[in-house]
Amino acid sequence: ARVERYFLDKIPAFVTAAEQACANAEALDSNAHEVHLAVGGLRLATGRAGDAEDAFRRALALVPQSPDALIGLAQSLAAGGKSDEAEGVYQRAIATQSRYAAGHLAYGNFLFAQGRATEAVSEYERATILTPDDPNAFSNLGGAYLLMGDFERSADAFARSLALEPRRANFANTGIVHYYLGRYHEA
């Protein structure tokens, strides 16, 4: 939570506090899977992909089928420029737990970042089926459709996201889609 606050407020003390909390947790139990997940997440969030990769590999050594550790590892690999390896790990995460929406959402984000919006759509659609109350899944789906030029489906996905949680980005994206559709009043 402290790292998330850092990204919102840009106050370095939040990262320092998160680093200290992770160090305390490691000192208490260095064999706890959750500790390595937290350390990996912190390192990934602060731009240390190689260190994050190490932490997620330690988490996997403790719980080999952990979808969160697999997702974190894949994100670390992608951030480190190892896209092919990352894709295989994302696929392994989904195979390990196919009904875990976070895996589909993360893999969709990876595909989207690779410029593969059409493939990302299927992952985002699966995430919306598994978690129909997740505004992020619908927002990401809307973005993928937007990139593909399917403005009607994009508008529908953004509307679903807005209905779940009104956010500035979704209002802006919805306005853009309506503009492209020629619905200037709605835009």
CSV table of N, CA, C and O in Angstrom, one decimal, residues 57-155:
chain,number,residue,atom,x,y,z
A,57,ARG,N,11.4,-15.6,-8.1
A,57,ARG,CA,11.9,-17.0,-8.2
A,57,ARG,C,12.0,-17.7,-6.8
A,57,ARG,O,11.8,-18.9,-6.7
A,58,ARG,N,12.4,-16.9,-5.8
A,58,ARG,CA,12.4,-17.4,-4.5
A,58,ARG,C,11.0,-17.8,-4.0
A,58,ARG,O,10.8,-18.8,-3.4
A,59,ALA,N,10.0,-17.0,-4.4
A,59,ALA,CA,8.6,-17.3,-4.0
A,59,ALA,C,8.2,-18.6,-4.7
A,59,ALA,O,7.5,-19.4,-4.1
A,60,LEU,N,8.6,-18.7,-5.9
A,60,LEU,CA,8.2,-20.0,-6.7
A,60,LEU,C,9.0,-21.2,-6.1
A,60,LEU,O,8.4,-22.3,-6.2
A,61,ALA,N,10.1,-21.0,-5.6
A,61,ALA,CA,10.8,-22.1,-5.0
A,61,ALA,C,10.1,-22.6,-3.7
A,61,ALA,O,10.1,-23.8,-3.4
A,62,LEU,N,9.4,-21.7,-3.1
A,62,LEU,CA,8.6,-22.1,-1.9
A,62,LEU,C,7.2,-22.7,-2.3
A,62,LEU,O,6.7,-23.6,-1.7
A,63,VAL,N,6.6,-22.0,-3.3
A,63,VAL,CA,5.2,-22.5,-3.8
A,63,VAL,C,5.3,-22.5,-5.3
A,63,VAL,O,5.0,-21.5,-6.0
A,64,PRO,N,5.7,-23.6,-5.9
A,64,PRO,CA,5.9,-23.7,-7.3
A,64,PRO,C,4.8,-23.4,-8.2
A,64,PRO,O,5.0,-22.9,-9.4
A,65,GLN,N,3.6,-23.5,-7.8
A,65,GLN,CA,2.4,-23.3,-8.6
A,65,GLN,C,1.7,-21.9,-8.3
A,65,GLN,O,0.5,-21.7,-8.6
A,66,SER,N,2.4,-21.1,-7.6
A,66,SER,CA,1.8,-19.8,-7.2
A,66,SER,C,1.5,-18.9,-8.4
A,66,SER,O,2.4,-18.4,-9.1
A,67,PRO,N,0.2,-18.6,-8.7
A,67,PRO,CA,0.0,-17.8,-9.9
A,67,PRO,C,0.5,-16.4,-9.7
A,67,PRO,O,0.9,-15.7,-10.6
A,68,ASP,N,0.4,-15.9,-8.4
A,68,ASP,CA,0.9,-14.5,-8.2
A,68,ASP,C,2.4,-14.4,-8.4
A,68,ASP,O,2.9,-13.4,-9.0
A,69,ALA,N,3.2,-15.4,-8.0
A,69,ALA,CA,4.6,-15.4,-8.2
A,69,ALA,C,4.9,-15.6,-9.7
A,69,ALA,O,5.8,-14.9,-10.2
A,70,LEU,N,4.1,-16.4,-10.4
A,70,LEU,CA,4.4,-16.6,-11.8
A,70,LEU,C,4.1,-15.3,-12.6
A,70,LEU,O,4.8,-14.9,-13.5
A,71,ILE,N,3.0,-14.6,-12.2
A,71,ILE,CA,2.6,-13.3,-12.8
A,71,ILE,C,3.7,-12.3,-12.6
A,71,ILE,O,4.2,-11.6,-13.5
A,72,GLY,N,4.2,-12.2,-11.3
A,72,GLY,CA,5.2,-11.3,-11.0
A,72,GLY,C,6.5,-11.6,-11.7
A,72,GLY,O,7.2,-10.7,-12.2
A,73,LEU,N,6.9,-12.9,-11.8
A,73,LEU,CA,8.1,-13.2,-12.5
A,73,LEU,C,7.9,-12.8,-14.0
A,73,LEU,O,8.9,-12.3,-14.6
A,74,ALA,N,6.8,-13.1,-14.6
A,74,ALA,CA,6.6,-12.7,-16.0
A,74,ALA,C,6.7,-11.2,-16.2
A,74,ALA,O,7.3,-10.8,-17.2
A,75,GLN,N,6.1,-10.5,-15.3
A,75,GLN,CA,6.2,-9.0,-15.4
A,75,GLN,C,7.6,-8.5,-15.3
A,75,GLN,O,8.1,-7.6,-16.0
A,76,SER,N,8.4,-9.2,-14.4
A,76,SER,CA,9.8,-8.8,-14.2
A,76,SER,C,10.6,-9.2,-15.4
A,76,SER,O,11.5,-8.4,-15.9
A,77,LEU,N,10.3,-10.3,-16.0
A,77,LEU,CA,11.0,-10.7,-17.2
A,77,LEU,C,10.7,-9.7,-18.4
A,77,LEU,O,11.6,-9.3,-19.1
A,78,ALA,N,9.5,-9.4,-18.5
A,78,ALA,CA,9.1,-8.4,-19.5
A,78,ALA,C,9.7,-7.1,-19.3
A,78,ALA,O,10.3,-6.5,-20.3
A,79,ALA,N,9.8,-6.6,-18.1
A,79,ALA,CA,10.4,-5.3,-17.8
A,79,ALA,C,11.9,-5.4,-18.0
A,79,ALA,O,12.5,-4.4,-18.4
A,80,GLY,N,12.5,-6.6,-17.9
A,80,GLY,CA,13.9,-6.7,-18.2
A,80,GLY,C,14.2,-7.0,-19.7
A,80,GLY,O,15.3,-7.4,-20.0
A,81,GLY,N,13.2,-6.9,-20.5
A,81,GLY,CA,13.4,-7.1,-21.9
A,81,GLY,C,13.4,-8.6,-22.4
A,81,GLY,O,13.8,-8.9,-23.5
A,82,LYS,N,13.0,-9.5,-21.6
A,82,LYS,CA,12.9,-10.9,-21.9
A,82,LYS,C,11.5,-11.3,-22.3
A,82,LYS,O,10.9,-12.2,-21.6
A,83,SER,N,11.0,-10.8,-23.4
A,83,SER,CA,9.6,-10.9,-23.8
A,83,SER,C,9.2,-12.4,-24.0
A,83,SER,O,8.2,-12.8,-23.6
A,84,ASP,N,10.1,-13.1,-24.7
A,84,ASP,CA,9.7,-14.5,-25.1
A,84,ASP,C,9.6,-15.4,-23.8
A,84,ASP,O,8.6,-16.1,-23.7
A,85,GLU,N,10.5,-15.2,-22.9
A,85,GLU,CA,10.5,-16.0,-21.7
A,85,GLU,C,9.3,-15.5,-20.8
A,85,GLU,O,8.6,-16.3,-20.2
A,86,ALA,N,9.0,-14.2,-20.8
A,86,ALA,CA,7.9,-13.7,-20.1
A,86,ALA,C,6.6,-14.3,-20.6
A,86,ALA,O,5.7,-14.7,-19.8
A,87,GLU,N,6.4,-14.3,-21.9
A,87,GLU,CA,5.2,-14.9,-22.4
A,87,GLU,C,4.9,-16.3,-22.0
A,87,GLU,O,3.8,-16.7,-21.7
A,88,GLY,N,6.0,-17.1,-22.0
A,88,GLY,CA,5.9,-18.5,-21.6
A,88,GLY,C,5.5,-18.6,-20.1
A,88,GLY,O,4.7,-19.5,-19.7
A,89,VAL,N,6.0,-17.7,-19.3
A,89,VAL,CA,5.6,-17.7,-17.9
A,89,VAL,C,4.2,-17.3,-17.7
A,89,VAL,O,3.4,-17.8,-16.8
A,90,TYR,N,3.7,-16.2,-18.4
A,90,TYR,CA,2.3,-15.8,-18.4
A,90,TYR,C,1.4,-17.0,-18.7
A,90,TYR,O,0.4,-17.3,-18.0
A,91,GLN,N,1.8,-17.7,-19.8
A,91,GLN,CA,1.0,-18.9,-20.2
A,91,GLN,C,1.0,-20.0,-19.1
A,91,GLN,O,0.0,-20.6,-18.9
A,92,ARG,N,2.1,-20.1,-18.5
A,92,ARG,CA,2.2,-21.1,-17.4
A,92,ARG,C,1.3,-20.7,-16.2
A,92,ARG,O,0.6,-21.5,-15.6
A,93,ALA,N,1.3,-19.4,-15.9
A,93,ALA,CA,0.4,-18.9,-14.8
A,93,ALA,C,-1.1,-19.2,-15.1
A,93,ALA,O,-1.8,-19.6,-14.2
A,94,ILE,N,-1.5,-19.0,-16.4
A,94,ILE,CA,-2.9,-19.2,-16.7
A,94,ILE,C,-3.2,-20.7,-16.7
A,94,ILE,O,-4.2,-21.1,-16.3
A,95,ALA,N,-2.2,-21.5,-17.2
A,95,ALA,CA,-2.4,-23.0,-17.2
A,95,ALA,C,-2.5,-23.5,-15.7
A,95,ALA,O,-3.3,-24.4,-15.5
A,96,THR,N,-1.8,-22.9,-14.8
A,96,THR,CA,-1.8,-23.3,-13.5
A,96,THR,C,-3.1,-23.0,-12.8
A,96,THR,O,-3.6,-23.8,-12.0
A,97,GLN,N,-3.7,-21.9,-13.1
A,97,GLN,CA,-5.0,-21.5,-12.5
A,97,GLN,C,-5.8,-20.7,-13.5
A,97,GLN,O,-5.8,-19.5,-13.5
A,98,SER,N,-6.5,-21.4,-14.4
A,98,SER,CA,-7.2,-20.8,-15.5
A,98,SER,C,-8.4,-19.9,-15.1
A,98,SER,O,-8.8,-19.0,-15.9
A,99,ARG,N,-8.8,-20.0,-13.9
A,99,ARG,CA,-10.0,-19.2,-13.5
A,99,ARG,C,-9.5,-18.0,-12.6
A,99,ARG,O,-10.3,-17.4,-11.9
A,100,TYR,N,-8.3,-17.7,-12.7
A,100,TYR,CA,-7.7,-16.6,-11.9
A,100,TYR,C,-7.6,-15.4,-12.8
A,100,TYR,O,-6.8,-15.3,-13.7
A,101,ALA,N,-8.5,-14.5,-12.6
A,101,ALA,CA,-8.7,-13.3,-13.5
A,101,ALA,C,-7.4,-12.5,-13.6
A,101,ALA,O,-7.1,-12.0,-14.7
A,102,ALA,N,-6.7,-12.4,-12.5
A,102,ALA,CA,-5.4,-11.6,-12.5
A,102,ALA,C,-4.4,-12.1,-13.6
A,102,ALA,O,-3.7,-11.3,-14.2
A,103,GLY,N,-4.4,-13.4,-13.8
A,103,GLY,CA,-3.5,-13.9,-14.8
A,103,GLY,C,-3.9,-13.5,-16.2
A,103,GLY,O,-3.0,-13.1,-17.0
A,104,HIS,N,-5.2,-13.6,-16.5
A,104,HIS,CA,-5.6,-13.1,-17.8
A,104,HIS,C,-5.4,-11.6,-18.0
A,104,HIS,O,-5.0,-11.2,-19.1
A,105,LEU,N,-5.7,-10.9,-17.0
A,105,LEU,CA,-5.5,-9.4,-17.1
A,105,LEU,C,-4.1,-9.1,-17.3
A,105,LEU,O,-3.7,-8.3,-18.1
A,106,ALA,N,-3.2,-9.7,-16.5
A,106,ALA,CA,-1.7,-9.4,-16.7
A,106,ALA,C,-1.2,-9.8,-18.0
A,106,ALA,O,-0.5,-9.1,-18.7
A,107,TYR,N,-1.6,-11.0,-18.5
A,107,TYR,CA,-1.2,-11.5,-19.8
A,107,TYR,C,-1.8,-10.6,-20.9
A,107,TYR,O,-1.1,-10.2,-21.9
A,108,GLY,N,-3.0,-10.1,-20.7
A,108,GLY,CA,-3.6,-9.2,-21.7
A,108,GLY,C,-2.8,-7.9,-21.7
A,108,GLY,O,-2.5,-7.4,-22.8
A,109,ASN,N,-2.4,-7.4,-20.6
A,109,ASN,CA,-1.6,-6.2,-20.5
A,109,ASN,C,-0.3,-6.4,-21.3
A,109,ASN,O,0.2,-5.5,-22.0
A,110,PHE,N,0.3,-7.5,-21.1
A,110,PHE,CA,1.6,-7.9,-21.8
A,110,PHE,C,1.4,-7.9,-23.3
A,110,PHE,O,2.1,-7.2,-24.0
A,111,LEU,N,0.3,-8.5,-23.7
A,111,LEU,CA,0.0,-8.6,-25.2
A,111,LEU,C,-0.2,-7.2,-25.7
A,111,LEU,O,0.2,-6.9,-26.8
A,112,PHE,N,-1.0,-6.4,-25.0
A,112,PHE,CA,-1.3,-5.1,-25.4
A,112,PHE,C,-0.1,-4.2,-25.6
A,112,PHE,O,0.1,-3.5,-26.5
A,113,ALA,N,0.8,-4.3,-24.6
A,113,ALA,CA,2.1,-3.6,-24.6
A,113,ALA,C,3.0,-4.1,-25.8
A,113,ALA,O,3.8,-3.3,-26.3
A,114,GLN,N,2.8,-5.3,-26.2
A,114,GLN,CA,3.5,-5.8,-27.4
A,114,GLN,C,2.9,-5.4,-28.7
A,114,GLN,O,3.4,-5.8,-29.8
A,115,GLY,N,1.8,-4.6,-28.6
A,115,GLY,CA,1.1,-4.2,-29.9
A,115,GLY,C,0.2,-5.3,-30.4
A,115,GLY,O,-0.2,-5.3,-31.6
A,116,ARG,N,-0.2,-6.3,-29.6
A,116,ARG,CA,-1.0,-7.4,-30.0
A,116,ARG,C,-2.4,-7.3,-29.4
A,116,ARG,O,-2.9,-8.1,-28.6
A,117,ALA,N,-3.1,-6.2,-29.7
A,117,ALA,CA,-4.4,-5.8,-29.1
A,117,ALA,C,-5.4,-6.9,-29.4
A,117,ALA,O,-6.2,-7.2,-28.5
A,118,THR,N,-5.4,-7.5,-30.6
A,118,THR,CA,-6.4,-8.5,-30.9
A,118,THR,C,-6.3,-9.7,-30.0
A,118,THR,O,-7.3,-10.2,-29.5
A,119,GLU,N,-5.1,-10.1,-29.7
A,119,GLU,CA,-4.8,-11.2,-28.8
A,119,GLU,C,-5.2,-10.8,-27.3
A,119,GLU,O,-5.7,-11.6,-26.6
A,120,ALA,N,-4.9,-9.6,-27.0
A,120,ALA,CA,-5.2,-9.1,-25.7
A,120,ALA,C,-6.7,-9.1,-25.4
A,120,ALA,O,-7.1,-9.4,-24.2
A,121,VAL,N,-7.5,-8.8,-26.4
A,121,VAL,CA,-8.9,-8.8,-26.2
A,121,VAL,C,-9.4,-10.1,-25.6
A,121,VAL,O,-10.3,-10.1,-24.7
A,122,SER,N,-9.0,-11.3,-26.1
A,122,SER,CA,-9.5,-12.5,-25.6
A,122,SER,C,-9.1,-12.7,-24.1
A,122,SER,O,-9.9,-13.2,-23.3
A,123,GLU,N,-7.9,-12.2,-23.7
A,123,GLU,CA,-7.5,-12.3,-22.3
A,123,GLU,C,-8.4,-11.4,-21.4
A,123,GLU,O,-8.8,-11.7,-20.3
A,124,TYR,N,-8.6,-10.1,-21.9
A,124,TYR,CA,-9.4,-9.2,-21.2
A,124,TYR,C,-10.9,-9.7,-21.1
A,124,TYR,O,-11.5,-9.5,-20.1
A,125,GLU,N,-11.4,-10.2,-22.2
A,125,GLU,CA,-12.8,-10.8,-22.1
A,125,GLU,C,-12.9,-11.9,-21.1
A,125,GLU,O,-13.9,-11.9,-20.4
A,126,ARG,N,-11.9,-12.7,-21.0
A,126,ARG,CA,-11.9,-13.8,-20.0
A,126,ARG,C,-11.9,-13.2,-18.6
A,126,ARG,O,-12.6,-13.6,-17.7
A,127,ALA,N,-11.1,-12.1,-18.4
A,127,ALA,CA,-11.0,-11.5,-17.1
A,127,ALA,C,-12.4,-10.9,-16.8
A,127,ALA,O,-12.8,-10.9,-15.6
A,128,THR,N,-13.1,-10.3,-17.7
A,128,THR,CA,-14.4,-9.7,-17.4
A,128,THR,C,-15.4,-10.8,-17.1
A,128,THR,O,-16.3,-10.5,-16.3
A,129,ILE,N,-15.3,-11.9,-17.7
A,129,ILE,CA,-16.2,-13.0,-17.3
A,129,ILE,C,-15.9,-13.5,-15.9
A,129,ILE,O,-16.9,-13.8,-15.1
A,130,LEU,N,-14.7,-13.6,-15.6
A,130,LEU,CA,-14.3,-14.2,-14.3
A,130,LEU,C,-14.5,-13.1,-13.1
A,130,LEU,O,-14.8,-13.5,-12.0
A,131,THR,N,-14.4,-11.9,-13.5
A,131,THR,CA,-14.6,-10.8,-12.5
A,131,THR,C,-15.4,-9.7,-13.1
A,131,THR,O,-14.9,-8.6,-13.5
A,132,PRO,N,-16.7,-9.9,-13.2
A,132,PRO,CA,-17.6,-8.9,-13.9
A,132,PRO,C,-17.8,-7.6,-13.1
A,132,PRO,O,-18.4,-6.7,-13.6
A,133,ASP,N,-17.2,-7.5,-11.9
A,133,ASP,CA,-17.2,-6.3,-11.1
A,133,ASP,C,-15.9,-5.6,-11.1
A,133,ASP,O,-15.7,-4.6,-10.3
A,134,ASP,N,-15.0,-5.9,-12.0
A,134,ASP,CA,-13.7,-5.3,-12.0
A,134,ASP,C,-13.6,-4.2,-13.1
A,134,ASP,O,-13.6,-4.5,-14.3
A,135,PRO,N,-13.6,-3.0,-12.7
A,135,PRO,CA,-13.6,-1.9,-13.7
A,135,PRO,C,-12.3,-1.9,-14.6
A,135,PRO,O,-12.4,-1.5,-15.8
A,136,ASN,N,-11.2,-2.3,-14.0
A,136,ASN,CA,-10.0,-2.4,-14.8
A,136,ASN,C,-10.0,-3.3,-16.0
A,136,ASN,O,-9.5,-3.0,-17.1
A,137,ALA,N,-10.7,-4.5,-15.8
A,137,ALA,CA,-10.8,-5.4,-16.9
A,137,ALA,C,-11.6,-4.8,-18.0
A,137,ALA,O,-11.2,-5.0,-19.2
A,138,PHE,N,-12.7,-4.1,-17.7
A,138,PHE,CA,-13.5,-3.5,-18.8
A,138,PHE,C,-12.7,-2.3,-19.4
A,138,PHE,O,-12.8,-2.1,-20.6
A,139,SER,N,-12.0,-1.6,-18.6
A,139,SER,CA,-11.3,-0.4,-19.1
A,139,SER,C,-10.2,-0.9,-20.1
A,139,SER,O,-10.0,-0.4,-21.2
A,140,ASN,N,-9.5,-2.0,-19.7
A,140,ASN,CA,-8.4,-2.5,-20.6
A,140,ASN,C,-9.0,-3.1,-21.8
A,140,ASN,O,-8.4,-2.9,-22.9
A,141,LEU,N,-10.2,-3.8,-21.7
A,141,LEU,CA,-10.9,-4.3,-22.9
A,141,LEU,C,-11.2,-3.1,-23.8
A,141,LEU,O,-11.0,-3.2,-25.0
A,142,GLY,N,-11.8,-2.1,-23.2
A,142,GLY,CA,-12.1,-0.9,-24.1
A,142,GLY,C,-10.9,-0.3,-24.8
A,142,GLY,O,-11.0,0.1,-25.9
A,143,GLY,N,-9.8,-0.3,-24.1
A,143,GLY,CA,-8.5,0.2,-24.7
A,143,GLY,C,-8.1,-0.6,-25.9
A,143,GLY,O,-7.6,-0.1,-26.9
A,144,ALA,N,-8.2,-2.0,-25.7
A,144,ALA,CA,-7.8,-2.9,-26.8
A,144,ALA,C,-8.7,-2.7,-28.0
A,144,ALA,O,-8.2,-2.6,-29.1
A,145,TYR,N,-10.0,-2.6,-27.7
A,145,TYR,CA,-10.9,-2.4,-28.9
A,145,TYR,C,-10.7,-1.1,-29.5
A,145,TYR,O,-10.7,-1.0,-30.8
A,146,LEU,N,-10.4,-0.1,-28.7
A,146,LEU,CA,-10.1,1.3,-29.3
A,146,LEU,C,-8.8,1.2,-30.2
A,146,LEU,O,-8.9,1.7,-31.3
A,147,LEU,N,-7.8,0.5,-29.8
A,147,LEU,CA,-6.6,0.4,-30.6
A,147,LEU,C,-6.9,-0.4,-31.9
A,147,LEU,O,-6.3,-0.1,-32.9
A,148,MET,N,-7.8,-1.3,-31.8
A,148,MET,CA,-8.2,-2.1,-33.0
A,148,MET,C,-9.1,-1.3,-33.9
A,148,MET,O,-9.4,-1.7,-35.1
A,149,GLY,N,-9.7,-0.2,-33.5
A,149,GLY,CA,-10.6,0.6,-34.3
A,149,GLY,C,-12.0,0.1,-34.2
A,149,GLY,O,-12.9,0.6,-34.9
A,150,ASP,N,-12.3,-0.7,-33.2
A,150,ASP,CA,-13.7,-1.2,-33.0
A,150,ASP,C,-14.3,-0.3,-31.9
A,150,ASP,O,-14.4,-0.6,-30.7
A,151,PHE,N,-14.8,0.9,-32.4
A,151,PHE,CA,-15.2,1.9,-31.5
A,151,PHE,C,-16.5,1.6,-30.7
A,151,PHE,O,-16.7,2.0,-29.6
A,152,GLU,N,-17.4,0.8,-31.4
A,152,GLU,CA,-18.7,0.4,-30.7
A,152,GLU,C,-18.4,-0.5,-29.5
A,152,GLU,O,-18.9,-0.2,-28.4
A,153,ARG,N,-17.6,-1.5,-29.7
A,153,ARG,CA,-17.3,-2.4,-28.6
A,153,ARG,C,-16.4,-1.6,-27.5
A,153,ARG,O,-16.6,-1.9,-26.4
A,154,SER,N,-15.6,-0.8,-28.0
A,154,SER,CA,-14.8,0.0,-27.1
A,154,SER,C,-15.7,0.9,-26.2
A,154,SER,O,-15.5,0.9,-25.0
A,155,ALA,N,-16.7,1.5,-26.8
A,155,ALA,CA,-17.6,2.4,-26.0
A,155,ALA,C,-18.4,1.5,-25.0
A,155,ALA,O,-18.6,2.0,-23.9
